[in-house]
């Protein structure tokens, strides 16, 4: 929803904290204390523990649908308490707070991206643990930002924020590509890293996508068009082709997960 | 809470999207962009994948407790992207948006029920995927409705919205009924389809409810009154009799789930 | 966030209702009908069924991070519908509603703690089930409190609210203590009942903590400092020492859970 401005300060949260503990609530309590008018929306807290890459994928999928000036707090942070820096990025008209471990590096590719290191302790909790910077650093800084503190006041600009390598397909031969499964969703659909924009035309005629022992050759327009029990490909809502089984869990049935290698052979030109 | 009017536009969400992905957040981002003042309340996102009947049961249990004019968005939608229509129902003073697959058919029984097909693309996202109408159609239409667009502007009235068959007990003999388990809750309680209103009087004296190999003959006033280890019946908060085991998971212990057949024999008149 | 006042009435919820049913939504609907301007924040709904002690631990960890005057609704209530009383506590500048079964007894230790029995049915739903007081009693009373009804109007003061025994370490010898695991978090970290404040100095020099077959002798400053595969101790964010395995699930790997006995031997003085 680019170009729209939110009237209420909006903060999203993405973590690997789960929902069975008090962690997320403590962060929301801190925010409510500093900026009671801020609205908090969960992206997810069920990122697999320490899975930085998964967290990055999900935040990348969600953030653009929020209004400009939304503040995204992302905490998947195995290095909490160590020398890794806490970051604030302004990018694409949004703000992103999280550890400097690659989780936010996709945002560095956005328009007007600017990274700062969070250093101003007056915007953090007075007592900071070594194990829970979500509560002690990221939530209060996000709340102060929501309450009107300028990003420039939060800490100095830095130029060397970590840029994680993007997980992109590589060309093996003229019409042959190597790719990977980058996400498995709740339904067991395998989201590949073949972008619809880039690979759609080349696959229009015919193609073969090898995933484990499966060779997928059917592209369908909607889930309900697929024959049951046969792995098919669909142009997914995330902008990537997805491997799915109609009303079944493709990941379990095909024995494939995040990182599983894929090989694509197309007849059309890419 | 009939008869009360909400000051803030209220939108509820019920889906089978789970909470580990970006799906729900993308919908909430879309809503926040269109109608920032709307408050969104999750009913649940943990409906079993594609389980239309379960989703309908849960929404039926929850919606009446919300204020009038609440907008309920429900997406359990295996047919997404196919010819099935997207619906907007006004019913019982509330609004319901979701696919025309039976999920919302209970609302057609309500006072002043009226069904429309969502056709006005100006209230949808400009780019619509074939796999995620929650984000691309239902969320933005709900948000525009919350922002003041009239239901009548959203699309034409239709008279043939799908009516799913209700899961009701059938009479086998004068005081003998066949029923079914219609829901298993988090605690493992088995919610039957014997309504307390209808069957309560007949069971006041004595009864036998056969569930699998179990014959249940005790009706208790509260969970804590049941002897441990013995399946009992209670008048549940959903308005139906429930089979439970005190502080134990009746569904697992009795090996019964949704759809399990029940047989009720009463001494009283029904 | 003591000393701060919230502009919006704030209600938190902690239950063992899970998230797959309609229970939590029904409570939020009731609140929205009575006090539409109240903001509701979930602490967690994934307390293990009937686990009063776990619920108490989590609420204790979360509540202080919320602004003064926050209303905390806590429902882990195996005795629902029986003679156990529904409580309203004012304590430490906050409000707490829940059953009189020990869940809220930690709040009785707070400054200006005062307990009342909820008796005024005009602040409850007109129809009250015997199985769901969260919806029928606690949510509507909390919402009326948020809407401005005085605590004193909700029911009479009582002096005999249940005080659950606190789970504290006991001294075995001069520098030898017996303790227990009081919580296992999402990451599998084992939160002990050895408070950092109390035991930190004594452990500064050297110590041995026996947990199952493991003898833990290393205290690290942050998770990332621990050698992989070796159980270590850390001063956790909850104010207690935690046993953890770096980026692994200590509870599963060590075969320990809530209630597991611990033995601490220190060289320093405690």
mmCIF file of C-alpha atoms in Angstrom, chain B residues 22-261:
data_model
loop_
_atom_site.group_PDB
_atom_site.id
_atom_site.type_symbol
_atom_site.label_atom_id
_atom_site.label_comp_id
_atom_site.label_asym_id
_atom_site.label_seq_id
_atom_site.Cartn_x
_atom_site.Cartn_y
_atom_site.Cartn_z
ATOM 1 C CA UNK B 22 2.883 -14.004 6.351
ATOM 2 C CA UNK B 23 -0.671 -14.546 5.103
ATOM 3 C CA UNK B 24 -2.638 -13.082 7.990
ATOM 4 C CA UNK B 25 -0.250 -10.123 8.347
ATOM 5 C CA UNK B 26 -0.532 -9.275 4.658
ATOM 6 C CA UNK B 27 -4.328 -9.107 5.070
ATOM 7 C CA UNK B 28 -3.989 -6.889 8.131
ATOM 8 C CA UNK B 29 -1.532 -4.635 6.306
ATOM 9 C CA UNK B 30 -4.009 -4.205 3.462
ATOM 10 C CA UNK B 31 -6.757 -3.339 5.946
ATOM 11 C CA UNK B 32 -4.519 -0.850 7.796
ATOM 12 C CA UNK B 33 -3.716 0.867 4.496
ATOM 13 C CA UNK B 34 -7.383 1.308 3.542
ATOM 14 C CA UNK B 35 -9.026 1.856 6.927
ATOM 15 C CA UNK B 36 -6.392 2.667 9.563
ATOM 16 C CA UNK B 37 -9.007 3.200 12.277
ATOM 17 C CA UNK B 38 -10.464 -0.318 11.928
ATOM 18 C CA UNK B 39 -9.675 -2.687 14.755
ATOM 19 C CA UNK B 40 -8.974 -6.275 13.722
ATOM 20 C CA UNK B 41 -9.688 -9.194 16.052
ATOM 21 C CA UNK B 42 -8.612 -12.732 15.201
ATOM 22 C CA UNK B 43 -11.189 -15.429 15.718
ATOM 23 C CA UNK B 44 -8.771 -18.165 14.777
ATOM 24 C CA UNK B 45 -6.353 -18.975 11.966
ATOM 25 C CA UNK B 46 -5.899 -22.561 13.053
ATOM 26 C CA UNK B 47 -8.909 -24.073 11.330
ATOM 27 C CA UNK B 48 -7.623 -27.377 9.906
ATOM 28 C CA UNK B 49 -6.576 -26.768 6.266
ATOM 29 C CA UNK B 50 -9.629 -26.810 3.937
ATOM 30 C CA UNK B 51 -12.014 -27.717 6.831
ATOM 31 C CA UNK B 52 -14.999 -25.599 5.806
ATOM 32 C CA UNK B 53 -17.353 -27.263 8.293
ATOM 33 C CA UNK B 54 -15.014 -26.571 11.255
ATOM 34 C CA UNK B 55 -14.530 -22.991 10.207
ATOM 35 C CA UNK B 56 -18.292 -22.530 10.004
ATOM 36 C CA UNK B 57 -18.796 -24.020 13.474
ATOM 37 C CA UNK B 58 -16.244 -21.669 15.063
ATOM 38 C CA UNK B 59 -17.513 -18.530 13.339
ATOM 39 C CA UNK B 60 -21.057 -19.477 14.329
ATOM 40 C CA UNK B 61 -19.924 -19.723 17.955
ATOM 41 C CA UNK B 62 -18.097 -16.393 17.962
ATOM 42 C CA UNK B 63 -19.935 -13.837 15.845
ATOM 43 C CA UNK B 64 -22.913 -13.167 18.115
ATOM 44 C CA UNK B 65 -20.630 -11.962 20.904
ATOM 45 C CA UNK B 66 -19.417 -9.076 18.750
ATOM 46 C CA UNK B 67 -21.238 -5.741 18.507
ATOM 47 C CA UNK B 68 -23.649 -5.030 15.676
ATOM 48 C CA UNK B 69 -22.103 -3.907 12.390
ATOM 49 C CA UNK B 70 -18.984 -6.039 12.965
ATOM 50 C CA UNK B 71 -17.447 -7.228 9.705
ATOM 51 C CA UNK B 72 -16.414 -10.885 9.725
ATOM 52 C CA UNK B 73 -13.872 -12.039 7.144
ATOM 53 C CA UNK B 74 -13.743 -15.818 6.805
ATOM 54 C CA UNK B 75 -11.378 -17.606 4.450
ATOM 55 C CA UNK B 76 -11.272 -21.389 4.256
ATOM 56 C CA UNK B 77 -11.117 -21.617 0.545
ATOM 57 C CA UNK B 78 -9.793 -24.683 -1.274
ATOM 58 C CA UNK B 79 -11.506 -23.386 -4.421
ATOM 59 C CA UNK B 80 -9.646 -20.050 -4.463
ATOM 60 C CA UNK B 81 -9.118 -18.783 -7.992
ATOM 61 C CA UNK B 82 -11.742 -21.117 -9.490
ATOM 62 C CA UNK B 83 -15.290 -20.173 -10.467
ATOM 63 C CA UNK B 84 -16.584 -20.120 -6.854
ATOM 64 C CA UNK B 85 -17.901 -16.636 -6.062
ATOM 65 C CA UNK B 86 -16.650 -14.230 -3.402
ATOM 66 C CA UNK B 87 -19.557 -13.270 -1.132
ATOM 67 C CA UNK B 88 -20.675 -10.441 1.093
ATOM 68 C CA UNK B 89 -23.589 -11.261 3.397
ATOM 69 C CA UNK B 90 -25.471 -8.837 5.585
ATOM 70 C CA UNK B 91 -27.233 -10.889 8.233
ATOM 71 C CA UNK B 92 -28.361 -10.412 11.814
ATOM 72 C CA UNK B 93 -26.973 -6.879 11.843
ATOM 73 C CA UNK B 94 -23.442 -8.047 10.962
ATOM 74 C CA UNK B 95 -21.439 -8.415 7.739
ATOM 75 C CA UNK B 96 -19.739 -11.569 6.525
ATOM 76 C CA UNK B 97 -17.229 -11.862 3.682
ATOM 77 C CA UNK B 98 -15.901 -15.155 2.365
ATOM 78 C CA UNK B 99 -16.063 -17.693 -0.432
ATOM 79 C CA UNK B 100 -19.371 -19.154 -1.581
ATOM 80 C CA UNK B 101 -18.528 -22.687 -0.465
ATOM 81 C CA UNK B 102 -20.792 -23.231 2.540
ATOM 82 C CA UNK B 103 -18.514 -21.521 5.082
ATOM 83 C CA UNK B 104 -21.008 -18.679 5.562
ATOM 84 C CA UNK B 105 -24.225 -20.495 4.845
ATOM 85 C CA UNK B 106 -25.302 -20.479 8.498
ATOM 86 C CA UNK B 107 -25.635 -16.697 8.232
ATOM 87 C CA UNK B 108 -28.237 -17.079 5.485
ATOM 88 C CA UNK B 109 -30.592 -18.358 8.208
ATOM 89 C CA UNK B 110 -30.305 -15.090 10.147
ATOM 90 C CA UNK B 111 -32.758 -12.176 10.225
ATOM 91 C CA UNK B 112 -32.631 -9.890 7.162
ATOM 92 C CA UNK B 113 -29.996 -12.067 5.456
ATOM 93 C CA UNK B 114 -28.929 -10.759 2.093
ATOM 94 C CA UNK B 115 -26.163 -12.107 -0.125
ATOM 95 C CA UNK B 116 -24.124 -10.185 -2.687
ATOM 96 C CA UNK B 117 -21.376 -11.262 -5.031
ATOM 97 C CA UNK B 118 -18.243 -9.144 -4.667
ATOM 98 C CA UNK B 119 -17.637 -7.858 -8.175
ATOM 99 C CA UNK B 120 -16.392 -4.265 -7.860
ATOM 100 C CA UNK B 121 -12.685 -4.496 -8.557
ATOM 101 C CA UNK B 122 -12.118 -0.927 -7.392
ATOM 102 C CA UNK B 123 -12.494 -2.245 -3.830
ATOM 103 C CA UNK B 124 -9.954 -5.032 -4.405
ATOM 104 C CA UNK B 125 -6.176 -4.933 -4.809
ATOM 105 C CA UNK B 126 -5.243 -3.933 -8.371
ATOM 106 C CA UNK B 127 -3.202 -7.128 -8.817
ATOM 107 C CA UNK B 128 -5.098 -10.235 -7.826
ATOM 108 C CA UNK B 129 -3.364 -13.590 -7.477
ATOM 109 C CA UNK B 130 -5.172 -16.867 -8.110
ATOM 110 C CA UNK B 131 -4.162 -18.274 -4.742
ATOM 111 C CA UNK B 132 -4.689 -15.582 -2.099
ATOM 112 C CA UNK B 133 -8.066 -13.859 -2.295
ATOM 113 C CA UNK B 134 -7.902 -13.234 1.448
ATOM 114 C CA UNK B 135 -5.318 -10.551 0.752
ATOM 115 C CA UNK B 136 -6.417 -9.497 -2.713
ATOM 116 C CA UNK B 137 -10.240 -9.463 -2.426
ATOM 117 C CA UNK B 138 -11.705 -10.156 1.002
ATOM 118 C CA UNK B 139 -9.432 -7.979 3.154
ATOM 119 C CA UNK B 140 -9.632 -4.876 0.940
ATOM 120 C CA UNK B 141 -13.413 -5.203 0.460
ATOM 121 C CA UNK B 142 -13.852 -5.585 4.232
ATOM 122 C CA UNK B 143 -11.664 -2.539 4.830
ATOM 123 C CA UNK B 144 -13.622 -0.410 2.350
ATOM 124 C CA UNK B 145 -16.836 -1.516 4.053
ATOM 125 C CA UNK B 146 -15.306 -0.521 7.397
ATOM 126 C CA UNK B 147 -14.323 2.806 5.855
ATOM 127 C CA UNK B 148 -17.920 3.542 4.918
ATOM 128 C CA UNK B 149 -18.537 2.078 1.460
ATOM 129 C CA UNK B 150 -22.084 0.729 1.314
ATOM 130 C CA UNK B 151 -22.648 -3.010 0.940
ATOM 131 C CA UNK B 152 -24.888 -2.232 -2.028
ATOM 132 C CA UNK B 153 -21.906 -0.742 -3.878
ATOM 133 C CA UNK B 154 -19.840 -3.913 -3.559
ATOM 134 C CA UNK B 155 -21.718 -6.057 -6.061
ATOM 135 C CA UNK B 156 -25.122 -7.369 -7.133
ATOM 136 C CA UNK B 157 -27.540 -9.261 -4.932
ATOM 137 C CA UNK B 158 -27.665 -13.004 -5.515
ATOM 138 C CA UNK B 159 -30.279 -15.508 -4.387
ATOM 139 C CA UNK B 160 -28.446 -18.771 -4.923
ATOM 140 C CA UNK B 161 -25.576 -18.622 -2.416
ATOM 141 C CA UNK B 162 -24.619 -22.146 -1.414
ATOM 142 C CA UNK B 163 -26.515 -23.522 1.584
ATOM 143 C CA UNK B 164 -24.518 -26.296 3.241
ATOM 144 C CA UNK B 165 -26.576 -29.013 4.871
ATOM 145 C CA UNK B 166 -26.754 -28.491 8.630
ATOM 146 C CA UNK B 167 -25.442 -31.259 10.799
ATOM 147 C CA UNK B 168 -28.479 -32.049 12.935
ATOM 148 C CA UNK B 169 -29.524 -35.108 14.968
ATOM 149 C CA UNK B 170 -32.020 -37.439 13.325
ATOM 150 C CA UNK B 171 -34.711 -39.376 15.140
ATOM 151 C CA UNK B 172 -34.314 -43.169 15.041
ATOM 152 C CA UNK B 173 -37.218 -44.087 17.312
ATOM 153 C CA UNK B 174 -39.489 -42.314 19.816
ATOM 154 C CA UNK B 175 -36.752 -41.569 22.363
ATOM 155 C CA UNK B 176 -33.753 -42.599 20.312
ATOM 156 C CA UNK B 177 -31.656 -40.205 18.277
ATOM 157 C CA UNK B 178 -28.640 -40.409 16.062
ATOM 158 C CA UNK B 179 -26.162 -37.538 16.318
ATOM 159 C CA UNK B 180 -22.499 -36.727 15.763
ATOM 160 C CA UNK B 181 -19.470 -34.998 17.230
ATOM 161 C CA UNK B 182 -19.316 -31.606 15.538
ATOM 162 C CA UNK B 183 -16.186 -30.181 17.126
ATOM 163 C CA UNK B 184 -13.259 -31.172 19.343
ATOM 164 C CA UNK B 185 -11.891 -28.295 21.356
ATOM 165 C CA UNK B 186 -8.386 -27.649 22.686
ATOM 166 C CA UNK B 187 -9.118 -29.573 25.859
ATOM 167 C CA UNK B 188 -10.277 -32.625 23.933
ATOM 168 C CA UNK B 189 -13.919 -32.057 24.831
ATOM 169 C CA UNK B 190 -16.272 -33.526 22.225
ATOM 170 C CA UNK B 191 -18.992 -31.057 21.311
ATOM 171 C CA UNK B 192 -22.019 -33.046 20.148
ATOM 172 C CA UNK B 193 -24.801 -31.739 17.923
ATOM 173 C CA UNK B 194 -27.418 -32.315 20.650
ATOM 174 C CA UNK B 195 -28.569 -28.797 21.521
ATOM 175 C CA UNK B 196 -29.146 -28.160 25.242
ATOM 176 C CA UNK B 197 -32.366 -26.267 24.510
ATOM 177 C CA UNK B 198 -33.870 -29.113 22.586
ATOM 178 C CA UNK B 199 -32.576 -32.165 24.415
ATOM 179 C CA UNK B 200 -32.084 -30.850 27.950
ATOM 180 C CA UNK B 201 -35.557 -31.628 29.257
ATOM 181 C CA UNK B 202 -35.608 -35.116 27.828
ATOM 182 C CA UNK B 203 -32.339 -35.956 29.501
ATOM 183 C CA UNK B 204 -33.245 -34.597 32.916
ATOM 184 C CA UNK B 205 -34.370 -37.980 34.233
ATOM 185 C CA UNK B 206 -31.966 -40.477 32.767
ATOM 186 C CA UNK B 207 -30.280 -41.139 29.468
ATOM 187 C CA UNK B 208 -27.579 -43.140 27.738
ATOM 188 C CA UNK B 209 -25.332 -41.621 25.102
ATOM 189 C CA UNK B 210 -23.268 -44.115 23.133
ATOM 190 C CA UNK B 211 -19.999 -42.776 21.756
ATOM 191 C CA UNK B 212 -17.712 -45.425 20.289
ATOM 192 C CA UNK B 213 -17.458 -48.157 22.885
ATOM 193 C CA UNK B 214 -18.452 -45.807 25.698
ATOM 194 C CA UNK B 215 -21.948 -45.509 27.201
ATOM 195 C CA UNK B 216 -22.255 -42.190 28.984
ATOM 196 C CA UNK B 217 -24.999 -41.880 31.584
ATOM 197 C CA UNK B 218 -23.864 -39.070 33.872
ATOM 198 C CA UNK B 219 -24.743 -35.429 33.358
ATOM 199 C CA UNK B 220 -22.776 -33.103 35.655
ATOM 200 C CA UNK B 221 -23.239 -29.422 36.493
ATOM 201 C CA UNK B 222 -19.550 -28.467 36.229
ATOM 202 C CA UNK B 223 -16.324 -30.114 35.121
ATOM 203 C CA UNK B 224 -15.007 -30.384 38.687
ATOM 204 C CA UNK B 225 -18.029 -32.487 39.707
ATOM 205 C CA UNK B 226 -17.075 -35.370 37.427
ATOM 206 C CA UNK B 227 -15.275 -38.399 38.827
ATOM 207 C CA UNK B 228 -11.801 -38.563 37.256
ATOM 208 C CA UNK B 229 -11.395 -41.082 34.449
ATOM 209 C CA UNK B 230 -15.096 -41.354 33.686
ATOM 210 C CA UNK B 231 -16.587 -39.841 30.526
ATOM 211 C CA UNK B 232 -19.429 -37.502 31.493
ATOM 212 C CA UNK B 233 -21.803 -35.130 29.764
ATOM 213 C CA UNK B 234 -22.136 -31.413 30.466
ATOM 214 C CA UNK B 235 -24.267 -28.585 29.075
ATOM 215 C CA UNK B 236 -21.485 -26.792 27.195
ATOM 216 C CA UNK B 237 -20.978 -23.074 26.625
ATOM 217 C CA UNK B 238 -21.622 -23.491 22.895
ATOM 218 C CA UNK B 239 -25.224 -24.501 23.586
ATOM 219 C CA UNK B 240 -24.629 -28.202 22.943
ATOM 220 C CA UNK B 241 -23.986 -31.143 25.227
ATOM 221 C CA UNK B 242 -20.300 -32.004 25.468
ATOM 222 C CA UNK B 243 -18.594 -35.278 26.306
ATOM 223 C CA UNK B 244 -15.565 -34.734 28.523
ATOM 224 C CA UNK B 245 -13.107 -36.398 30.867
ATOM 225 C CA UNK B 246 -12.156 -34.361 33.906
ATOM 226 C CA UNK B 247 -8.787 -32.675 33.245
ATOM 227 C CA UNK B 248 -8.051 -35.136 30.455
ATOM 228 C CA UNK B 249 -8.339 -35.212 26.655
ATOM 229 C CA UNK B 250 -11.563 -37.097 25.973
ATOM 230 C CA UNK B 251 -11.070 -37.190 22.190
ATOM 231 C CA UNK B 252 -7.688 -38.932 22.509
ATOM 232 C CA UNK B 253 -8.726 -41.187 25.389
ATOM 233 C CA UNK B 254 -11.941 -42.309 23.678
ATOM 234 C CA UNK B 255 -10.416 -42.368 20.189
ATOM 235 C CA UNK B 256 -13.176 -40.140 18.781
ATOM 236 C CA UNK B 257 -13.065 -37.085 16.524
ATOM 237 C CA UNK B 258 -15.188 -34.749 14.435
ATOM 238 C CA UNK B 259 -17.933 -36.683 12.695
ATOM 239 C CA UNK B 260 -17.910 -39.608 15.132
ATOM 240 C CA UNK B 261 -21.468 -41.027 15.313
#
